[in-house]
């Protein structure tokens, strides 16, 4: 006795195993719409200046002649790196960053240690530090 399975016609589209169709739910669209203003603000105020600065670094760009902007490639970088002032300027930048970070670290650490000590007016001091979010002295 030869038994065959009956053929069943379906209107549902069959997705192969391993491949799933991409569909955004209503919740997903709502979440995206809620995040869209933040994404736009970050893009406008972070990524646009970053990309614009990279483009400007390859151009001959002066503020006194904005109509005459020319693409000059890597010439700006070559001029900076071959300048006789470059080592001194680089060391000054290094010193500035190093000492400002050390000062900020030590000053912040001292303020944190001060918050652990018990003294009169400690609660007011802590409220002032936490409400401002930065150094209360300056």
XYZ file of N, CA and C in Angstrom:
414
model
N 0.824 -1.160 0.000
C 0.000 0.000 0.000
C 0.884 1.245 0.000
N 0.706 2.040 -1.006
C 1.527 3.228 -1.190
C 0.769 4.432 -0.624
N 1.330 5.016 0.471
C 0.659 6.181 1.071
C 1.480 7.422 0.772
N 0.845 8.398 0.262
C 1.500 9.677 -0.006
C 0.862 10.739 0.876
N 1.725 11.694 1.264
C 1.208 12.802 2.058
C 0.473 13.755 1.127
N -0.633 14.264 1.589
C -1.371 15.201 0.745
C -0.621 16.529 0.634
N -0.733 17.183 -0.479
C -0.107 18.482 -0.699
C -1.037 19.540 -0.131
N -0.475 20.372 0.729
C -1.260 21.421 1.374
C -0.794 22.756 0.816
N -1.708 23.536 0.321
C -1.397 24.859 -0.217
C -1.574 25.884 0.899
N -0.550 26.701 1.110
C -0.647 27.756 2.113
C -0.422 29.103 1.454
N -0.996 30.110 2.041
C -0.806 31.466 1.532
C 0.290 32.182 2.313
N 0.763 31.584 3.370
C 1.788 32.170 4.205
C 3.138 31.994 3.531
N 3.947 33.076 3.499
C 5.257 32.991 2.880
C 6.193 32.257 3.823
N 6.889 31.299 3.286
C 7.785 30.492 4.094
C 9.172 31.117 4.044
N 9.730 31.401 5.231
C 11.066 31.966 5.329
C 12.030 30.826 5.596
N 13.097 30.709 4.823
C 14.041 29.614 5.053
C 14.628 29.677 6.448
N 14.947 28.529 6.990
C 15.525 28.452 8.332
C 16.857 29.180 8.333
N 17.104 29.975 9.344
C 18.335 30.735 9.441
C 18.159 32.162 8.964
N 17.237 32.415 8.098
C 16.952 33.768 7.641
C 15.633 34.206 8.250
N 15.675 35.335 8.893
C 14.452 35.862 9.482
C 14.128 37.180 8.813
N 12.866 37.431 8.636
C 12.476 38.695 8.014
C 12.639 39.810 9.041
N 13.061 40.962 8.554
C 13.285 42.115 9.424
C 12.051 42.993 9.400
N 11.419 43.089 10.553
C 10.248 43.932 10.671
C 10.308 44.662 11.995
N 10.077 45.957 11.956
C 10.109 46.758 13.178
C 8.700 46.832 13.740
N 8.605 46.532 15.013
C 7.293 46.581 15.657
C 6.899 48.035 15.936
N 5.701 48.226 16.394
C 5.242 49.572 16.733
C 6.057 50.134 17.890
N 6.401 49.269 18.843
C 7.234 49.716 19.966
C 8.600 50.170 19.474
N 9.174 49.411 18.560
C 10.484 49.755 18.016
C 10.464 51.087 17.294
N 9.406 51.346 16.522
C 9.277 52.630 15.837
C 9.119 53.768 16.839
N 8.346 53.528 17.900
C 8.156 54.554 18.926
C 9.479 54.867 19.622
N 10.247 53.825 19.955
C 11.543 54.028 20.609
C 12.480 54.796 19.686
N 12.498 54.429 18.411
C 13.354 55.134 17.457
C 12.953 56.597 17.341
N 11.665 56.877 17.290
C 11.212 58.264 17.197
C 11.561 59.058 18.455
N 11.559 58.391 19.599
C 11.948 59.073 20.835
C 13.449 59.362 20.868
N 14.240 58.465 20.293
C 15.689 58.648 20.278
C 16.164 59.558 19.154
N 15.347 59.777 18.164
C 15.739 60.547 16.989
C 16.220 61.966 17.320
N 15.555 62.732 18.195
C 16.084 64.069 18.512
C 17.478 64.017 19.135
N 17.707 63.064 20.025
C 19.033 62.953 20.641
C 20.080 62.563 19.603
N 19.727 61.657 18.708
C 20.661 61.244 17.653
C 20.987 62.431 16.756
N 19.984 63.228 16.418
C 20.218 64.400 15.575
C 21.092 65.437 16.265
N 20.846 65.690 17.546
C 21.642 66.674 18.287
C 23.095 66.216 18.367
N 23.315 64.943 18.694
C 24.686 64.431 18.766
C 25.347 64.504 17.395
N 24.619 64.175 16.361
C 25.190 64.211 15.016
C 25.558 65.633 14.605
N 24.660 66.581 14.872
C 24.904 67.955 14.446
C 26.051 68.585 15.229
N 26.087 68.370 16.543
C 27.076 69.055 17.368
C 28.353 68.261 17.606
N 28.415 67.008 17.193
C 29.629 66.225 17.377
C 30.212 65.775 16.053
N 29.437 65.071 15.273
C 29.979 64.465 14.064
C 30.184 65.466 12.936
N 29.298 66.427 12.776
C 29.484 67.415 11.716
C 30.771 68.219 11.929
N 31.028 68.789 13.124
C 32.296 69.511 13.297
C 33.522 68.604 13.123
N 33.411 67.357 13.533
C 34.530 66.432 13.359
C 34.842 66.233 11.882
N 33.830 65.941 11.090
C 34.029 65.719 9.654
C 34.477 67.015 8.983
N 33.881 68.141 9.377
C 34.260 69.427 8.783
C 35.710 69.776 9.114
N 36.158 69.500 10.323
C 37.551 69.753 10.695
C 38.520 68.887 9.906
N 38.152 67.634 9.676
C 39.004 66.749 8.878
C 39.101 67.276 7.448
N 37.986 67.705 6.882
C 38.002 68.251 5.521
C 38.848 69.522 5.463
N 38.699 70.392 6.456
C 39.455 71.646 6.467
C 40.951 71.423 6.634
N 41.351 70.318 7.257
C 42.783 70.070 7.448
C 43.486 69.762 6.134
N 42.744 69.446 5.102
C 43.322 69.176 3.784
C 43.142 70.355 2.829
N 42.755 71.520 3.357
C 42.507 72.683 2.517
C 43.371 73.855 2.946
N 43.625 74.772 1.996
C 44.254 76.047 2.306
C 43.118 76.984 2.688
N 42.955 77.217 3.966
C 41.759 77.858 4.500
C 42.180 79.031 5.370
N 41.845 80.257 4.963
C 42.101 81.434 5.792
C 40.791 82.170 6.016
N 40.648 82.752 7.163
C 39.413 83.451 7.508
C 39.260 84.768 6.754
N 40.362 85.307 6.242
C 40.296 86.592 5.547
C 39.907 86.440 4.084
N 39.982 85.226 3.568
C 39.647 84.997 2.162
C 38.836 83.702 2.057
N 37.573 83.769 2.428
C 36.733 82.573 2.452
C 36.264 82.133 1.067
N 36.445 82.971 0.071
C 36.030 82.600 -1.275
C 37.122 81.844 -2.029
N 38.322 81.831 -1.487
C 39.447 81.200 -2.170
C 39.973 80.038 -1.312
N 39.240 78.944 -1.292
C 39.622 77.760 -0.531
C 40.084 76.706 -1.527
N 41.295 76.205 -1.321
C 41.868 75.237 -2.251
C 42.239 73.962 -1.519
N 42.083 72.840 -2.197
C 42.513 71.547 -1.663
C 44.022 71.440 -1.847
N 44.755 71.198 -0.739
C 46.211 71.105 -0.830
C 46.749 69.773 -0.319
N 45.875 68.854 0.019
C 46.321 67.515 0.415
C 47.011 67.506 1.769
N 48.163 66.839 1.832
C 48.887 66.673 3.099
C 49.882 67.796 3.382
N 49.855 68.866 2.609
C 50.828 69.953 2.793
C 50.751 70.576 4.181
N 49.559 70.731 4.745
C 49.436 71.293 6.098
C 50.165 70.429 7.123
N 50.020 69.118 6.996
C 50.674 68.216 7.940
C 52.184 68.222 7.760
N 52.639 68.277 6.518
C 54.080 68.335 6.238
C 54.657 69.623 6.800
N 53.959 70.749 6.618
C 54.445 72.035 7.145
C 54.548 72.018 8.661
N 53.573 71.425 9.325
C 53.607 71.380 10.791
C 54.734 70.487 11.278
N 54.865 69.300 10.704
C 55.868 68.348 11.181
C 57.294 68.755 10.837
N 57.494 69.535 9.789
C 58.850 69.963 9.415
C 59.200 71.334 9.966
N 58.299 71.964 10.665
C 58.564 73.278 11.246
C 59.616 73.155 12.344
N 60.541 74.122 12.432
C 61.552 74.060 13.508
C 60.945 74.261 14.900
N 59.761 74.834 14.975
C 59.100 75.063 16.266
C 58.320 73.850 16.755
N 58.156 72.837 15.908
C 57.289 71.708 16.261
C 57.717 70.983 17.539
N 59.007 70.639 17.742
C 59.361 69.934 18.990
C 59.033 70.740 20.247
N 59.300 72.064 20.203
C 59.023 72.900 21.374
C 57.518 72.988 21.625
N 56.747 73.164 20.576
C 55.289 73.260 20.706
C 54.708 71.938 21.206
N 55.218 70.824 20.690
C 54.736 69.508 21.128
C 55.044 69.286 22.610
N 56.250 69.658 23.041
C 56.600 69.493 24.460
C 55.762 70.414 25.340
N 55.531 71.649 24.901
C 54.677 72.551 25.680
C 53.269 71.984 25.813
N 52.739 71.401 24.749
C 51.409 70.783 24.811
C 51.408 69.602 25.768
N 52.472 68.799 25.708
C 52.582 67.653 26.612
C 52.625 68.120 28.059
N 53.465 69.142 28.355
C 53.550 69.657 29.722
C 52.203 70.180 30.190
N 51.515 70.928 29.346
C 50.218 71.499 29.716
C 49.224 70.401 30.064
N 49.127 69.396 29.214
C 48.177 68.309 29.456
C 48.562 67.538 30.709
N 49.834 67.203 30.839
C 50.290 66.401 31.981
C 50.025 67.118 33.302
N 50.472 68.367 33.418
C 50.328 69.065 34.694
C 48.884 69.444 34.997
N 48.093 69.744 33.982
C 46.690 70.049 34.270
C 45.948 68.787 34.726
N 46.273 67.631 34.137
C 45.635 66.393 34.580
C 46.077 66.005 35.991
N 47.370 66.180 36.283
C 47.859 65.862 37.630
C 47.183 66.776 38.651
N 47.092 68.069 38.335
C 46.441 68.998 39.258
C 44.977 68.621 39.477
N 44.262 68.332 38.402
C 42.852 67.972 38.528
C 42.676 66.689 39.337
N 43.546 65.717 39.097
C 43.459 64.454 39.825
C 43.721 64.668 41.315
N 44.786 65.388 41.646
C 45.108 65.617 43.053
C 44.046 66.476 43.743
N 43.593 67.511 43.074
C 42.584 68.382 43.670
C 41.266 67.638 43.883
N 40.870 66.859 42.897
C 39.647 66.067 43.036
C 39.769 65.022 44.132
N 40.936 64.403 44.224
C 41.168 63.412 45.276
C 41.112 64.064 46.657
N 41.686 65.268 46.787
C 41.633 65.965 48.072
C 40.194 66.326 48.443
N 39.406 66.765 47.466
C 38.007 67.083 47.752
C 37.230 65.830 48.153
N 37.528 64.718 47.517
C 36.850 63.469 47.871
C 37.224 63.027 49.277
N 38.496 63.159 49.632
C 38.913 62.814 50.998
C 38.281 63.752 52.015
N 38.141 65.003 51.663
C 37.515 65.966 52.562
C 36.054 65.621 52.814
N 35.396 65.033 51.824
C 33.995 64.661 51.998
C 33.830 63.485 52.950
N 34.890 62.719 53.178
C 34.796 61.576 54.091
C 35.020 61.978 55.543
N 35.697 63.102 55.764
C 35.960 63.546 57.136
C 34.697 64.125 57.757
N 34.593 63.952 59.048
C 33.453 64.526 59.773
C 33.863 65.894 60.290
N 33.109 66.910 59.898
C 33.355 68.267 60.368
C 32.035 69.028 60.319
N 32.026 70.160 60.997
C 30.814 70.962 61.054
C 30.541 71.558 59.669
N 29.332 71.397 59.168
C 28.957 71.901 57.854
C 29.244 70.912 56.728
N 29.541 69.661 57.089
C 29.865 68.646 56.084
C 28.683 68.405 55.136
N 27.492 68.368 55.651
C 26.309 68.140 54.825
C 26.097 69.257 53.814
N 26.318 70.487 54.242
C 26.182 71.619 53.321
C 27.260 71.526 52.234
N 28.494 71.192 52.642
C 29.583 71.036 51.684
C 29.254 69.946 50.661
N 28.771 68.803 51.133
C 28.436 67.711 50.218
C 27.295 68.097 49.283
N 26.283 68.775 49.827
C 25.172 69.212 48.981
C 25.657 70.190 47.920
N 26.560 71.066 48.294
C 27.096 72.034 47.346
C 27.902 71.333 46.245
N 28.739 70.380 46.620
C 29.555 69.655 45.637
C 28.666 68.861 44.699
N 27.699 68.125 45.237
C 26.868 67.272 44.388
C 25.881 68.065 43.541
N 25.444 69.219 44.024
C 24.490 69.994 43.238
C 25.169 70.718 42.087
N 26.399 71.132 42.264
C 27.110 71.847 41.196
C 27.762 70.893 40.215
N 28.205 69.739 40.671
C 28.819 68.775 39.776
C 30.222 69.131 39.368
N 30.793 70.157 39.972
C 32.176 70.521 39.694
C 32.772 71.141 40.930
N 33.974 71.639 40.827
C 34.701 72.164 41.982
C 33.934 73.294 42.643
N 33.629 73.197 43.935
C 32.846 74.236 44.597
C 33.643 75.482 44.925
N 34.978 75.399 44.857
C 35.799 76.528 45.242
C 35.825 77.586 44.155
N 35.860 77.183 42.914
C 36.001 78.126 41.807
C 34.670 78.459 41.180
